[in-house]
Amino acid sequence: MRLDRFLAEMNQGSRSELKEWIRRGRVLVNGQPETRPERKILTETDEVFLDGRRIFYTDLEYYMLHKPAGVLSAAEDKKRSTVLDLIEEKKRKDLFPVGRLDLNTEGLLLITNDGGLAHRLLSPKSHVDKVYYALCAGQLPEDAKDRLQKGLVLPDGLACLPAKLVRLTKEDRGGFGDLIEWETIKDRVRMQRKEPGELLFSEEEQMEEVLLTIREGKFHQVKRMMEAVGCPVLYLKRLSMGTLRLDASLKPGEYRPLDTEELELLRTW
């Protein structure tokens, strides 16, 4: 691999910047100054230093992000902040979010540059469960669970794969009590409902708390499905994806690298 490409892939600067820095003698290869951007290096054995700091080659990266509301699930955007803006320690420029969460949806988002894993996790053929918590307005109809389990056809004609619905109570949090604390949810809803003309959160409202498990990820799918059964979503959070469960210690906007066990389990898909 070319020296300038190696440094660019490790997110050390643009190719033009790096070529200039190399020519100025800011880079050492195996302890010796190297001024040729085209110098071929072996990523596994050659030691590369930029301004006295060793640059290690990383092929694939995996991060668990607790996506906050108001941040785009995109690699880049000219107007809004994106989920990649939150990953401060990334070494590579080719990272991307695996799937998308709506702008105001919170929760688990995997950030990686492993295209093969991303494809397997997102393909409906892989049957990867994605579990969402939804706080919904109104009362859940008696037939909602059966309709979702059989596979909804949305008003626009979109056919959805069968989904699993579980109604929650304040006492029974469906095994996700550490991720869906009621007081925290109330605060989130208040924060998201401050647009002109919107009512602030009131516990007198008729509401339902549910877990919805789906195996696909179409545009606004969870919100559209719950709207179709008569319970519009007030707040939405993704809790898990396949074997990967959101770390309860991560606050919105925080992230961490996947540990070895999490990564090995994900790679079984």
GROMACS .gro file of C-alpha atoms in nm:
model
  269
    1MET     CA    1   0.000   0.000   0.000
    2ARG     CA    2   0.121   0.354  -0.077
    3LEU     CA    3   0.234   0.552   0.224
    4ASP     CA    4  -0.002   0.845   0.155
    5ARG     CA    5  -0.299   0.609   0.110
    6PHE     CA    6  -0.213   0.429   0.435
    7LEU     CA    7  -0.221   0.757   0.629
    8ALA     CA    8  -0.539   0.873   0.453
    9GLU     CA    9  -0.721   0.548   0.537
   10MET     CA   10  -0.621   0.597   0.899
   11ASN     CA   11  -0.798   0.935   0.887
   12GLN     CA   12  -0.479   1.140   0.934
   13GLY     CA   13  -0.562   1.398   0.667
   14SER     CA   14  -0.651   1.442   0.301
   15ARG     CA   15  -0.430   1.283   0.034
   16SER     CA   16  -0.306   1.625  -0.079
   17GLU     CA   17  -0.222   1.730   0.279
   18LEU     CA   18  -0.045   1.404   0.350
   19LYS     CA   19   0.166   1.419   0.036
   20GLU     CA   20   0.288   1.762   0.141
   21TRP     CA   21   0.359   1.651   0.498
   22ILE     CA   22   0.553   1.347   0.375
   23ARG     CA   23   0.764   1.559   0.143
   24ARG     CA   24   0.841   1.792   0.435
   25GLY     CA   25   0.986   1.502   0.634
   26ARG     CA   26   0.713   1.473   0.898
   27VAL     CA   27   0.680   1.097   0.843
   28LEU     CA   28   0.914   0.817   0.950
   29VAL     CA   29   0.900   0.459   0.823
   30ASN     CA   30   1.083   0.206   1.040
   31GLY     CA   31   1.269   0.488   1.212
   32GLN     CA   32   1.389   0.655   0.892
   33PRO     CA   33   1.257   0.977   0.733
   34GLU     CA   34   1.048   0.906   0.424
   35THR     CA   35   0.975   1.185   0.175
   36ARG     CA   36   0.812   0.979  -0.101
   37PRO     CA   37   0.430   0.962  -0.082
   38GLU     CA   38   0.436   0.669  -0.324
   39ARG     CA   39   0.658   0.457  -0.097
   40LYS     CA   40   0.511   0.107  -0.066
   41ILE     CA   41   0.467  -0.020   0.288
   42LEU     CA   42   0.353  -0.343   0.450
   43THR     CA   43   0.070  -0.254   0.686
   44GLU     CA   44   0.131  -0.555   0.913
   45THR     CA   45   0.506  -0.510   0.968
   46ASP     CA   46   0.622  -0.158   0.878
   47GLU     CA   47   0.618   0.103   1.156
   48VAL     CA   48   0.486   0.442   1.044
   49PHE     CA   49   0.515   0.758   1.253
   50LEU     CA   50   0.359   1.099   1.184
   51ASP     CA   51   0.505   1.385   1.390
   52GLY     CA   52   0.648   1.132   1.635
   53ARG     CA   53   0.320   0.945   1.683
   54ARG     CA   54   0.293   0.588   1.561
   55ILE     CA   55   0.002   0.523   1.327
   56PHE     CA   56  -0.136   0.170   1.354
   57TYR     CA   57  -0.328   0.022   1.064
   58THR     CA   58  -0.684  -0.079   1.140
   59ASP     CA   59  -0.874  -0.272   0.877
   60LEU     CA   60  -1.222  -0.291   1.029
   61GLU     CA   61  -1.383  -0.091   1.309
   62TYR     CA   62  -1.703  -0.154   1.504
   63TYR     CA   63  -1.874   0.090   1.741
   64MET     CA   64  -2.195   0.074   1.942
   65LEU     CA   65  -2.358   0.418   1.947
   66HIS     CA   66  -2.650   0.535   2.158
   67LYS     CA   67  -2.797   0.760   1.891
   68PRO     CA   68  -2.954   1.075   2.033
   69ALA     CA   69  -3.258   1.250   1.889
   70GLY     CA   70  -3.187   1.526   1.639
   71VAL     CA   71  -2.884   1.363   1.477
   72LEU     CA   72  -2.895   1.219   1.125
   73SER     CA   73  -2.820   0.853   1.061
   74ALA     CA   74  -2.587   0.934   0.774
   75ALA     CA   75  -2.216   0.941   0.699
   76GLU     CA   76  -2.218   1.311   0.614
   77ASP     CA   77  -2.454   1.603   0.563
   78LYS     CA   78  -2.390   1.967   0.479
   79LYS     CA   79  -2.659   2.108   0.708
   80ARG     CA   80  -2.706   1.875   1.004
   81SER     CA   81  -2.479   1.687   1.241
   82THR     CA   82  -2.455   1.316   1.171
   83VAL     CA   83  -2.389   1.007   1.379
   84LEU     CA   84  -2.032   0.990   1.247
   85ASP     CA   85  -1.963   1.335   1.391
   86LEU     CA   86  -2.008   1.172   1.733
   87ILE     CA   87  -1.735   0.907   1.681
   88GLU     CA   88  -1.429   1.104   1.787
   89GLU     CA   89  -1.173   0.823   1.796
   90LYS     CA   90  -1.243   0.677   1.451
   91LYS     CA   91  -0.933   0.592   1.252
   92ARG     CA   92  -1.092   0.530   0.914
   93LYS     CA   93  -1.290   0.758   0.685
   94ASP     CA   94  -1.504   0.480   0.537
   95LEU     CA   95  -1.726   0.424   0.842
   96PHE     CA   96  -2.104   0.424   0.801
   97PRO     CA   97  -2.414   0.351   1.011
   98VAL     CA   98  -2.569   0.008   0.967
   99GLY     CA   99  -2.921   0.104   0.869
  100ARG     CA  100  -3.095   0.422   0.973
  101LEU     CA  101  -3.290   0.551   1.268
  102ASP     CA  102  -3.530   0.841   1.211
  103LEU     CA  103  -3.410   1.187   1.309
  104ASN     CA  104  -3.595   1.187   1.643
  105THR     CA  105  -3.552   0.816   1.715
  106GLU     CA  106  -3.297   0.719   1.980
  107GLY     CA  107  -3.116   0.400   2.061
  108LEU     CA  108  -2.880   0.137   1.929
  109LEU     CA  109  -2.689   0.208   1.609
  110LEU     CA  110  -2.392   0.007   1.485
  111ILE     CA  111  -2.115   0.207   1.316
  112THR     CA  112  -1.862   0.013   1.107
  113ASN     CA  113  -1.683  -0.017   0.774
  114ASP     CA  114  -1.762  -0.388   0.743
  115GLY     CA  115  -1.991  -0.391   0.441
  116GLY     CA  116  -2.040  -0.767   0.446
  117LEU     CA  117  -2.164  -0.771   0.805
  118ALA     CA  118  -2.389  -0.471   0.740
  119HIS     CA  119  -2.549  -0.644   0.442
  120ARG     CA  120  -2.617  -0.960   0.643
  121LEU     CA  121  -2.767  -0.770   0.936
  122LEU     CA  122  -2.997  -0.561   0.716
  123SER     CA  123  -3.116  -0.833   0.478
  124PRO     CA  124  -3.468  -0.961   0.561
  125LYS     CA  125  -3.341  -1.304   0.450
  126SER     CA  126  -3.113  -1.312   0.755
  127HIS     CA  127  -3.411  -1.285   0.995
  128VAL     CA  128  -3.228  -1.046   1.228
  129ASP     CA  129  -3.466  -0.924   1.500
  130LYS     CA  130  -3.467  -0.551   1.567
  131VAL     CA  131  -3.644  -0.464   1.893
  132TYR     CA  132  -3.793  -0.119   1.947
  133TYR     CA  133  -3.958   0.044   2.245
  134ALA     CA  134  -4.246   0.272   2.147
  135LEU     CA  135  -4.456   0.506   2.359
  136CYS     CA  136  -4.777   0.553   2.164
  137ALA     CA  137  -5.077   0.783   2.188
  138GLY     CA  138  -5.422   0.633   2.227
  139GLN     CA  139  -5.536   0.286   2.325
  140LEU     CA  140  -5.410  -0.024   2.150
  141PRO     CA  141  -5.694  -0.202   1.963
  142GLU     CA  142  -5.759  -0.563   2.062
  143ASP     CA  143  -5.669  -0.688   1.714
  144ALA     CA  144  -5.342  -0.491   1.685
  145LYS     CA  145  -5.120  -0.779   1.796
  146ASP     CA  146  -5.276  -1.025   1.551
  147ARG     CA  147  -5.266  -0.778   1.262
  148LEU     CA  148  -4.899  -0.710   1.316
  149GLN     CA  149  -4.818  -1.079   1.359
  150LYS     CA  150  -4.987  -1.166   1.030
  151GLY     CA  151  -4.805  -0.889   0.842
  152LEU     CA  152  -4.960  -0.546   0.796
  153VAL     CA  153  -5.035  -0.387   0.464
  154LEU     CA  154  -4.995  -0.013   0.515
  155PRO     CA  155  -5.239   0.240   0.363
  156ASP     CA  156  -4.991   0.316   0.083
  157GLY     CA  157  -4.985  -0.052  -0.014
  158LEU     CA  158  -4.653  -0.142   0.147
  159ALA     CA  159  -4.661  -0.501   0.274
  160CYS     CA  160  -4.469  -0.556   0.598
  161LEU     CA  161  -4.323  -0.881   0.721
  162PRO     CA  162  -4.481  -1.030   1.035
  163ALA     CA  163  -4.389  -0.841   1.352
  164LYS     CA  164  -4.415  -0.923   1.722
  165LEU     CA  165  -4.593  -0.682   1.958
  166VAL     CA  166  -4.566  -0.698   2.338
  167ARG     CA  167  -4.765  -0.461   2.559
  168LEU     CA  168  -4.566  -0.328   2.856
  169THR     CA  169  -4.667  -0.217   3.202
  170LYS     CA  170  -4.484  -0.007   3.458
  171GLU     CA  171  -4.401  -0.332   3.640
  172ASP     CA  172  -4.320  -0.552   3.339
  173ARG     CA  173  -4.060  -0.393   3.108
  174GLY     CA  174  -4.017  -0.697   2.887
  175GLY     CA  175  -3.661  -0.767   3.001
  176PHE     CA  176  -3.544  -0.418   2.903
  177GLY     CA  177  -3.604  -0.233   3.229
  178ASP     CA  178  -3.252  -0.092   3.232
  179LEU     CA  179  -3.308   0.070   2.891
  180ILE     CA  180  -3.663   0.206   2.924
  181GLU     CA  181  -3.692   0.384   3.256
  182TRP     CA  182  -4.021   0.572   3.279
  183GLU     CA  183  -3.885   0.896   3.425
  184THR     CA  184  -3.621   0.916   3.153
  185ILE     CA  185  -3.881   0.855   2.883
  186LYS     CA  186  -4.104   1.133   3.016
  187ASP     CA  187  -3.811   1.375   2.998
  188ARG     CA  188  -3.733   1.269   2.640
  189VAL     CA  189  -4.094   1.320   2.530
  190ARG     CA  190  -4.105   1.665   2.688
  191MET     CA  191  -3.787   1.760   2.502
  192GLN     CA  192  -3.924   1.639   2.168
  193ARG     CA  193  -4.268   1.802   2.204
  194LYS     CA  194  -4.180   2.168   2.222
  195GLU     CA  195  -4.277   2.264   1.869
  196PRO     CA  196  -4.528   2.550   1.838
  197GLY     CA  197  -4.880   2.424   1.896
  198GLU     CA  198  -4.775   2.095   2.055
  199LEU     CA  199  -4.887   1.998   2.401
  200LEU     CA  200  -4.626   1.913   2.657
  201PHE     CA  201  -4.621   1.566   2.806
  202SER     CA  202  -4.911   1.487   3.037
  203GLU     CA  203  -4.959   1.164   3.225
  204GLU     CA  204  -5.333   1.212   3.186
  205GLU     CA  205  -5.302   1.128   2.817
  206GLN     CA  206  -5.413   0.782   2.707
  207MET     CA  207  -5.090   0.607   2.612
  208GLU     CA  208  -4.953   0.261   2.545
  209GLU     CA  209  -4.601   0.128   2.594
  210VAL     CA  210  -4.500  -0.155   2.361
  211LEU     CA  211  -4.206  -0.355   2.237
  212LEU     CA  212  -4.215  -0.412   1.862
  213THR     CA  213  -3.985  -0.665   1.696
  214ILE     CA  214  -3.935  -0.642   1.320
  215ARG     CA  215  -3.697  -0.803   1.070
  216GLU     CA  216  -3.675  -0.528   0.811
  217GLY     CA  217  -3.613  -0.154   0.811
  218LYS     CA  218  -3.824   0.039   0.565
  219PHE     CA  219  -3.864   0.418   0.581
  220HIS     CA  220  -4.033   0.524   0.911
  221GLN     CA  221  -4.154   0.164   0.935
  222VAL     CA  222  -4.228   0.135   1.307
  223LYS     CA  223  -4.405   0.470   1.316
  224ARG     CA  224  -4.611   0.384   1.008
  225MET     CA  225  -4.705   0.042   1.146
  226MET     CA  226  -4.820   0.179   1.480
  227GLU     CA  227  -5.009   0.460   1.306
  228ALA     CA  228  -5.184   0.197   1.094
  229VAL     CA  229  -5.313   0.015   1.404
  230GLY     CA  230  -5.436   0.340   1.559
  231CYS     CA  231  -5.154   0.428   1.802
  232PRO     CA  232  -4.925   0.705   1.672
  233VAL     CA  233  -4.573   0.696   1.816
  234LEU     CA  234  -4.474   0.968   2.062
  235TYR     CA  235  -4.127   0.833   2.139
  236LEU     CA  236  -3.920   0.559   1.978
  237LYS     CA  237  -3.600   0.386   2.083
  238ARG     CA  238  -3.418   0.088   1.934
  239LEU     CA  239  -3.303  -0.151   2.206
  240SER     CA  240  -3.136  -0.437   2.022
  241MET     CA  241  -3.036  -0.572   1.683
  242GLY     CA  242  -2.979  -0.943   1.658
  243THR     CA  243  -2.747  -1.044   1.941
  244LEU     CA  244  -2.635  -0.685   2.002
  245ARG     CA  245  -2.812  -0.508   2.287
  246LEU     CA  246  -2.770  -0.140   2.371
  247ASP     CA  247  -2.531  -0.088   2.661
  248ALA     CA  248  -2.737   0.072   2.939
  249SER     CA  249  -2.434   0.266   3.059
  250LEU     CA  250  -2.417   0.464   2.733
  251LYS     CA  251  -2.599   0.797   2.744
  252PRO     CA  252  -2.744   0.946   2.423
  253GLY     CA  253  -2.451   1.054   2.208
  254GLU     CA  254  -2.203   0.818   2.375
  255TYR     CA  255  -2.040   0.518   2.209
  256ARG     CA  256  -1.784   0.246   2.263
  257PRO     CA  257  -1.604  -0.017   2.052
  258LEU     CA  258  -1.769  -0.357   2.042
  259ASP     CA  259  -1.606  -0.611   2.269
  260THR     CA  260  -1.478  -0.945   2.140
  261GLU     CA  261  -1.784  -1.145   2.250
  262GLU     CA  262  -2.030  -0.901   2.090
  263LEU     CA  263  -1.835  -0.905   1.766
  264GLU     CA  264  -1.806  -1.283   1.751
  265LEU     CA  265  -2.181  -1.322   1.807
  266LEU     CA  266  -2.264  -1.067   1.537
  267ARG     CA  267  -2.040  -1.244   1.288
  268THR     CA  268  -2.253  -1.559   1.319
  269TRP     CA  269  -2.521  -1.392   1.107
   0.00000   0.00000   0.00000
